[in-house]
Every structure is written in structure tokens, then in C-alpha cells.
XYZ file of C-alpha atoms in Angstrom:
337
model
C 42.886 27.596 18.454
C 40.974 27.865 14.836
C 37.261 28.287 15.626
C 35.188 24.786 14.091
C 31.731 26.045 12.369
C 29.303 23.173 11.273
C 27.410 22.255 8.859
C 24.699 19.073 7.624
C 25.949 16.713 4.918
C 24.574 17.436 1.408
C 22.567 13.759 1.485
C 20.371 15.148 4.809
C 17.806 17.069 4.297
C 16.191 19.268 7.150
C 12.124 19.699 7.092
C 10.892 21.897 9.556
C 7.220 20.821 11.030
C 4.902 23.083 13.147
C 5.934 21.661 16.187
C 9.261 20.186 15.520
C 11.575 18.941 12.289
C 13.729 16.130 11.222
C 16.386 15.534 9.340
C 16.132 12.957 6.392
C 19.499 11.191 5.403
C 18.623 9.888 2.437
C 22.055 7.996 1.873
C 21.305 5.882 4.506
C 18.169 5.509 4.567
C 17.118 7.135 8.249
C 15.599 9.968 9.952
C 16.262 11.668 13.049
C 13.804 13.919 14.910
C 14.979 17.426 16.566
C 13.433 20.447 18.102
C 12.611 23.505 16.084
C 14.828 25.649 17.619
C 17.808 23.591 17.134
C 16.789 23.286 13.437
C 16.612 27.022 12.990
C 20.278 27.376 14.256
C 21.689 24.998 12.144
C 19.709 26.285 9.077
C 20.886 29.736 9.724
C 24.786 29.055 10.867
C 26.158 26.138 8.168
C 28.163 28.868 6.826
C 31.336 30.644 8.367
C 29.473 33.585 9.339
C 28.929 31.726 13.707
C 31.650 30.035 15.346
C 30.698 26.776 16.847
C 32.188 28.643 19.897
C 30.536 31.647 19.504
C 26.928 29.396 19.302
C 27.866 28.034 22.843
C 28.056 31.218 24.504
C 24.560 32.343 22.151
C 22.468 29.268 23.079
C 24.816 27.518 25.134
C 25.445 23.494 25.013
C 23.122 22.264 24.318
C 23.404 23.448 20.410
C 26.819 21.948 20.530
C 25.377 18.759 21.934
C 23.152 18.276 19.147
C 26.414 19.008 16.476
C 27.963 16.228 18.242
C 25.164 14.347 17.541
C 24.468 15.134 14.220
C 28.431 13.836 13.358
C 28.247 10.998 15.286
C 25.039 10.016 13.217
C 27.348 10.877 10.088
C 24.562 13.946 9.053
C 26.971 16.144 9.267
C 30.536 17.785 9.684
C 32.451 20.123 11.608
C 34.893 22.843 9.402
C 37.406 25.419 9.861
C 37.552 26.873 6.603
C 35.116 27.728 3.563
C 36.880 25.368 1.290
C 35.681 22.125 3.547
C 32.733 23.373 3.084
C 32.387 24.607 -0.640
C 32.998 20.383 -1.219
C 29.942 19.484 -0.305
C 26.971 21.407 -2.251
C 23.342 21.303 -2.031
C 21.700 18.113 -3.390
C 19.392 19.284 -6.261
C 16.282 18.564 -5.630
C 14.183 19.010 -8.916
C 12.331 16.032 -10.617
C 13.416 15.032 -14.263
C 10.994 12.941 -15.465
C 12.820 9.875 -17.738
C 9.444 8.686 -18.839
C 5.701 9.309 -19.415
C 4.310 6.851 -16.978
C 6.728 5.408 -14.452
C 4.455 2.843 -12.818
C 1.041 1.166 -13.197
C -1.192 -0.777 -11.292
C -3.232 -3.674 -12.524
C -5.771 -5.181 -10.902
C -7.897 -8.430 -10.756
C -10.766 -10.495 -9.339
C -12.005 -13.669 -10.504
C -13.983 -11.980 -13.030
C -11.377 -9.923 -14.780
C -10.373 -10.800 -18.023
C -8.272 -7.623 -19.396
C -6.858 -7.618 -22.892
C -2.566 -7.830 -21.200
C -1.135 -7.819 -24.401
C -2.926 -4.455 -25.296
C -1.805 -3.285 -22.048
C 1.566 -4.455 -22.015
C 2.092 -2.329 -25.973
C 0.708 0.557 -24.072
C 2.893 0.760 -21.646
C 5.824 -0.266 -23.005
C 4.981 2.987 -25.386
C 4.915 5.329 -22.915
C 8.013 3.171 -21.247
C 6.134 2.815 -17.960
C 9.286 1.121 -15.689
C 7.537 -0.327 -13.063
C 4.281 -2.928 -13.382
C 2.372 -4.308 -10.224
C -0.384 -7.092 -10.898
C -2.549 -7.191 -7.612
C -4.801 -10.567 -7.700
C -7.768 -10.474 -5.121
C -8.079 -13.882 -5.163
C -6.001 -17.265 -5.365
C -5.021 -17.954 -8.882
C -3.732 -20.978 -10.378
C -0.240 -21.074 -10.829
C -0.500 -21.618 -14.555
C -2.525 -18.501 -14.737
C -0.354 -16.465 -13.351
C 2.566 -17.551 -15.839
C 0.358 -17.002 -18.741
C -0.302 -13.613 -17.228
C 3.100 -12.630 -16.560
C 3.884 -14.146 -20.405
C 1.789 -11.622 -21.801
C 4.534 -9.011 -20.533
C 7.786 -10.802 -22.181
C 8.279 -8.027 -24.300
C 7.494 -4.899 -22.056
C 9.874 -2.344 -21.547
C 9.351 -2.280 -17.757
C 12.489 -3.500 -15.856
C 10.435 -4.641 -12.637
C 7.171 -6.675 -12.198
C 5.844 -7.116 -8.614
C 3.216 -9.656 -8.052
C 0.363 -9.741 -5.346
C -2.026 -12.671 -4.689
C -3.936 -14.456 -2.260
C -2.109 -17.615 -0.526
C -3.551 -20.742 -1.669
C -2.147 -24.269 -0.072
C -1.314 -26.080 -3.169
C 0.903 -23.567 -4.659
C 4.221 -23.806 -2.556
C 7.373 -21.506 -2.054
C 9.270 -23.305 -4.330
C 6.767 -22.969 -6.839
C 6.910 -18.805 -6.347
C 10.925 -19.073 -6.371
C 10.927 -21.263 -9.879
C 8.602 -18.026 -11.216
C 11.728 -15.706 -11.012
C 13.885 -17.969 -12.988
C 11.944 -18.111 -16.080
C 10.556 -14.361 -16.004
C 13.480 -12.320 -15.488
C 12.012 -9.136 -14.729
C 9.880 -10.336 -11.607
C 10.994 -8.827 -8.569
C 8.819 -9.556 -6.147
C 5.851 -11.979 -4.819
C 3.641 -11.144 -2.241
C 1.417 -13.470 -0.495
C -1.475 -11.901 1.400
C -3.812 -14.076 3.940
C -1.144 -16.888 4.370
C -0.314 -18.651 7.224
C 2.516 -17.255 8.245
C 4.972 -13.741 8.000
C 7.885 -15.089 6.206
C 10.093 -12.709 4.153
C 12.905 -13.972 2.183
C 15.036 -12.349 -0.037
C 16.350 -14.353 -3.134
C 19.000 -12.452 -4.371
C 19.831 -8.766 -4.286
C 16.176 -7.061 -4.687
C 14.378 -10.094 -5.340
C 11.685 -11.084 -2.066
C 9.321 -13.424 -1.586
C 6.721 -12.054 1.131
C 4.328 -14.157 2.692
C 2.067 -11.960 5.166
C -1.249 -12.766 7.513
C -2.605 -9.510 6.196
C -5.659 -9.679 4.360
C -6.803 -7.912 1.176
C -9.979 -7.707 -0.075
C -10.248 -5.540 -2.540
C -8.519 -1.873 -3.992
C -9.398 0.134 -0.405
C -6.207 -1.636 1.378
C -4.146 1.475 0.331
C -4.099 4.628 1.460
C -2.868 3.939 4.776
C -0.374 6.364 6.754
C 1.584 4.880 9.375
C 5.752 5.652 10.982
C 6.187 1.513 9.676
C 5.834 2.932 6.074
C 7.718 5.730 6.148
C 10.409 5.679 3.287
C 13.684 7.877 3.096
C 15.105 8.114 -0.284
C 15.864 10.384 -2.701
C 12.845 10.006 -4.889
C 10.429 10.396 -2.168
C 11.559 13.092 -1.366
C 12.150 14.758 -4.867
C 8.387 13.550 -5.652
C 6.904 15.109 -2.296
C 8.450 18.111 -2.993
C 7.874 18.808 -6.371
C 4.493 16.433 -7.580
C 2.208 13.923 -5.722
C 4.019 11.079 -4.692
C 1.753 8.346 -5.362
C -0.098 9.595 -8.931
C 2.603 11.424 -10.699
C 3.639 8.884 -13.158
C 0.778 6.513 -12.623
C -1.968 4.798 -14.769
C -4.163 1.991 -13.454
C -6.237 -0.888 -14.460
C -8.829 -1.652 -12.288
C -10.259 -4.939 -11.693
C -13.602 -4.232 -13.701
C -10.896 -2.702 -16.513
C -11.805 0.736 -16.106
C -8.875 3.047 -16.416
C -7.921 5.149 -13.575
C -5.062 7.326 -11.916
C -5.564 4.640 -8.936
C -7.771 1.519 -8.776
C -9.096 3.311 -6.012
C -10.019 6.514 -7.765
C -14.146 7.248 -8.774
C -13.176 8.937 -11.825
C -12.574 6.965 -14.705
C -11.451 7.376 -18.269
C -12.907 4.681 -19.956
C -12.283 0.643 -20.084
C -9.108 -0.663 -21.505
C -10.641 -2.624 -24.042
C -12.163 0.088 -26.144
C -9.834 3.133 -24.782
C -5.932 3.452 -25.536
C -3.576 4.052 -22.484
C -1.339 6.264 -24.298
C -3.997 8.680 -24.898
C -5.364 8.299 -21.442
C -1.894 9.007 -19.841
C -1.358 12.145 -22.153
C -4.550 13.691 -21.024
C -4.474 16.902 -19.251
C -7.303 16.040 -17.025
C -5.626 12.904 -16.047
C -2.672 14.428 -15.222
C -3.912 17.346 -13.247
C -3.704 15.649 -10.070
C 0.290 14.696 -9.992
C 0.981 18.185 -9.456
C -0.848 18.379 -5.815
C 2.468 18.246 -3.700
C 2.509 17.639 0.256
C 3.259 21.277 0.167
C 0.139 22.522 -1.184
C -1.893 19.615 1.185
C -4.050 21.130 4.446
C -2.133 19.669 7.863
C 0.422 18.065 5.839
C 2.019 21.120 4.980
C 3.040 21.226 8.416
C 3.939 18.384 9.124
C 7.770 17.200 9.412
C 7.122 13.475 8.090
C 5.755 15.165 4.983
C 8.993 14.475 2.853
C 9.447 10.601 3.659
C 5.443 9.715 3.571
C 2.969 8.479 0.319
C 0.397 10.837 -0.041
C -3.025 9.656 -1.060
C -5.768 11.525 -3.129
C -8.399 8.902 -3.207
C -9.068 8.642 0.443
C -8.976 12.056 1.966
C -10.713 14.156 4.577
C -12.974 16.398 2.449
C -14.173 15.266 -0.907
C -14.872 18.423 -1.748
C -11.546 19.414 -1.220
C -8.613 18.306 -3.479
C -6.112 19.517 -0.831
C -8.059 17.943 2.000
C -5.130 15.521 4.513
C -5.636 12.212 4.052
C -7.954 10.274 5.868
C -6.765 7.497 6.268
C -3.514 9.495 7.920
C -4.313 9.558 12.245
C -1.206 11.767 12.832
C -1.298 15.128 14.308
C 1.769 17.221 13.631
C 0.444 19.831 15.950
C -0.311 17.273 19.070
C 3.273 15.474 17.280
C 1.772 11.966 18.236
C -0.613 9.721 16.006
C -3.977 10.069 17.327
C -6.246 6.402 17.754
């Protein structure tokens, strides 16, 4: 009988945690949660060199347990020669960044009144991909289109819209928005009566949620429900921070920012020019801060599938400080109240 040896699939990614690890499959879209121990075996045996035999009588079954497992959760693959396993490299995992800004946030109150064709030649120069336009406040439906006009020649492929519910604007109202500006992906309705989700078409949602949002500080918040697996994510947590690199913001008072959120600003929109702002090294110091260079997350195994957040964090003083608004404990491994 050939000996079997094992090994992950290319598309799942082990992180190792202080107290235990998981495995991200970022084909699918999951995670799965393991022991250390079990993590170091299967990091140190994909290749020939250990039998999956020869681990039994090691560890015993329980390592083979987990390999059963691991296949029957499609992360990975048992092998009996190195050819099987020469077909499946490593996924690289170094960022190639296609653009100068990939995403930007603009945001308004009742007072705002930002120059959006400016803004929307500004980005479309530095071929920013991604646009989100967060309203604190209920606008009229005709302002909203004369907004999202202002943006019929950007180069970004998707627009997401957030606004408070009012009760004269109705979902079919939302639904006729999509038809006439292409680009719009998505409409979310904070403060409404209801948690409705419905997807149009393929990546196209209309989100109504109870949740209410005041102002900028509604970010920043850690929790398992907002955990992401992709490839990205996990490209940008590795190798940049995953919520700045890429990003230039508007905020509501036009001020321009690496976040709405953020006290540093680089001068209002009107009189300053986003393509300088975004080529600035000062601005862009901050993408580099990784969640491996990041005090507690470092060590924690969710660090690869989580946003990080620079705005809110433990220590100002401290531009490595965890963020604060982040209750888990990866040494305890449970999120703390």
C-alpha cells in the first residue's frame, strides 16, 4: 500500500494566532478554526518528507482526523506522489496596485455643499474605482440624482449610496435609480422601518436596515458578523492597511482626509486638488501600517479576514496601538463585553 501525505489547497491560507489559527479559504469564502498544534503539523508535513501513516503513529489520530476534515471541507488534498502536489502552487500573495486611489468616501449633512464635479475630475484622474456617498440625513430624491449626475463621466465602475430612510421616497423609487445610473451598485437605507435586503440583479442590493447613523464615528467597529474572506483582504492585511491604502475622503464639512473620521486634514476640497493630496507622502504614510506591525493584532488569527482601523484606536499616541473599537482577545480567544 503507497503511503498518502497531505497537503492544504493553494486558495486556503493558514494564520497562526497566539492561542490558536485558522484556515482562510478564500475561494469560498469561509474560515475554519483549528488548534495550534494541528496547524504546526500541517505547516511542517505538506511535502513528501511524513507519511500520513507515519503522522498517526507521531501524534496519533487525531492529526489524521483533522486531514479528513480538512478534505471533506474541500481545504485540502491527500497525495501519493510529488507531481499531485507540484499542481497546486502557492497563491502569491503580493499587492499590485492597478491605481492611485482605489476608493473614496464622501460625505454629507444638510449643510454640505461640495464642488462633485471637481471631485468627480479628481478622481477619475487618479482612476479611483470605487465611490461611496454617505448622506447623514434624508435627502430628496431629486437631490440625490443630481448628485449622482455629477459622476456620469467618472471612471469609477461602482457607486454605493448611503442615506437616511425617509417615508415618501419608496423602494421602487431606489430600484428606478439603478436603471438610469448604470454604475450604482448599491443603496443603503439606515433608520428605516424594517431589515429588508434585496438583491436586484447579480451585485446590485437594496438594503434597508433599523441601524442608525449619525454621523462619521459609525465605523470602526470589529465584530465575527464582519469578518470578510477574500483574496484582497487578505493581500491588503498582509502587505498595507486594509482600510486606508488606496483611500481619499471628503468629509461632510469638505475637509480632505484619509477617513472622514480622521483629525488630520489636508485642506478643503474647494481650494485644495485631490490629486495632489493623494500623491502626498504624508498622506500616504499610514497605508503601509499592516495588521502585522499592529500591537495584539499581530497575534491574533482573525487578523487576515478583519478591517483594520487607524482612526479609533487604543493609544493615540501610538500609531500601532489595536483598535478600540475591536473587544476581542486573541489571548482569552473570546470577544470580551
Amino acid at each position: 500500500m503507497k503511503n498518502r501525505y497531505f497537503a492544504l489547497f493553494s486558495c486556503c491560507i493558514p494564520v497562526r494566532g497566539i492561542g490558536r489559527s485558522t484556515i482562510c479559504d478564500v475561494q469560498r469564502g469561509t474560515y475554519y478554526i483549528l488548534p495550534n498544534s494541528i496547524l504546526d503539523i500541517i505547516i511542517g508535513n505538506t511535502l513528501e518528507h511524513n507519511s500520513v501513516e507515519w503522522l498517526s503513529d507521531e501524534y496519533g489520530d487525531e492529526i489524521v482526523s483533522w486531514f479528513n476534515l480538512l478534505v471533506e471541507k474541500e481545504c485540502g488534498y491527500f497525495f501519493d506522489n510529488r507531481a499531485l502536489f507540484d499542481s497546486f502552487p502557492p497563491i502569491e500573495l503580493k499587492h499590485i496596485q492597478a491605481t492611485e486611489i482605489s476608493n473614496s468616501i464622501i460625505d454629507f449633512d444638510e449643510q454640505s455643499d461640495h464642488p462633485l464635479s471637481k471631485i468627480s475630475n479628481e478622481l477619475s484622474i487618479l482612476e479611483c474605482e470605487a465611490i461611496e456617498m454617505r448622506y447623514f440625513f434624508s435627502p430628496r430624491l431629486d437631490r440625490i440624482k443630481s448628485d449622482l449626475r455629477k459622476f456620469k463621466k467618472s471612471a469609477a465602475r461602482t457607486i454605493e449610496v448611503v442615506l437616511k430612510y425617509r417615508d415618501d421616497v419608496d423602494f421602487d423609487d431606489y430600484l428606478n435609480l439603478f436603471y438610469i445610473f448604470t454604475r450604482l451598485k448599491r443603496v443603503t437605507i439606515f433608520s428605516a422601518n424594517e431589515e429588508k435586503y434585496e438583491e436586484i440583479s447579480e451585485g446590485i442590493f437594496i438594503i434597508y436596515t433599523l441601524s442608525h447613523v449619525t454621523d462619521e464615528t459609525h465605523c470602526g467597529i470589529v465584530e465575527p458578523e464582519l469578518f470578510t474572506v477574500n483574496l484582497n483582504l487578505v493581500i491588503d492585511n498582509l502587505n498595507h492597511n486594509s482600510c486606508l491604502f488606496g483611500k481619499i475622503s471628503v468629509d461632510k464639512a469638505g475637509q480632505i482626509k484619509n477617513c472622514p473620521s480622521s483629525q488630520k486634514g489636508y485642506g478643503h476640497v474647494r481650494k485644495n486638488s485631490l490629486v495632489t493630496v493623494a500623491r502626498d507622502l504624508n498622506f500616504r504614510k499610514i497605508w503601509s501600517i499592516s495588521k502585522q506591525n499592529i500591537s495584539v493584532c499581530k497575534n491574533c488569527e482573525f487578523r487576515l479576514i478583519c478591517i483594520d482601523c487607524r482612526v479609533y484606536i487604543e493609544d493615540q499616541n501610538d500609531e500601532y496601538s489595536k483598535p478600540k473599537k475591536c473587544k476581542y482577545d486573541p489571548y482569552e480567544m473570546k470577544f470580551l463585553s
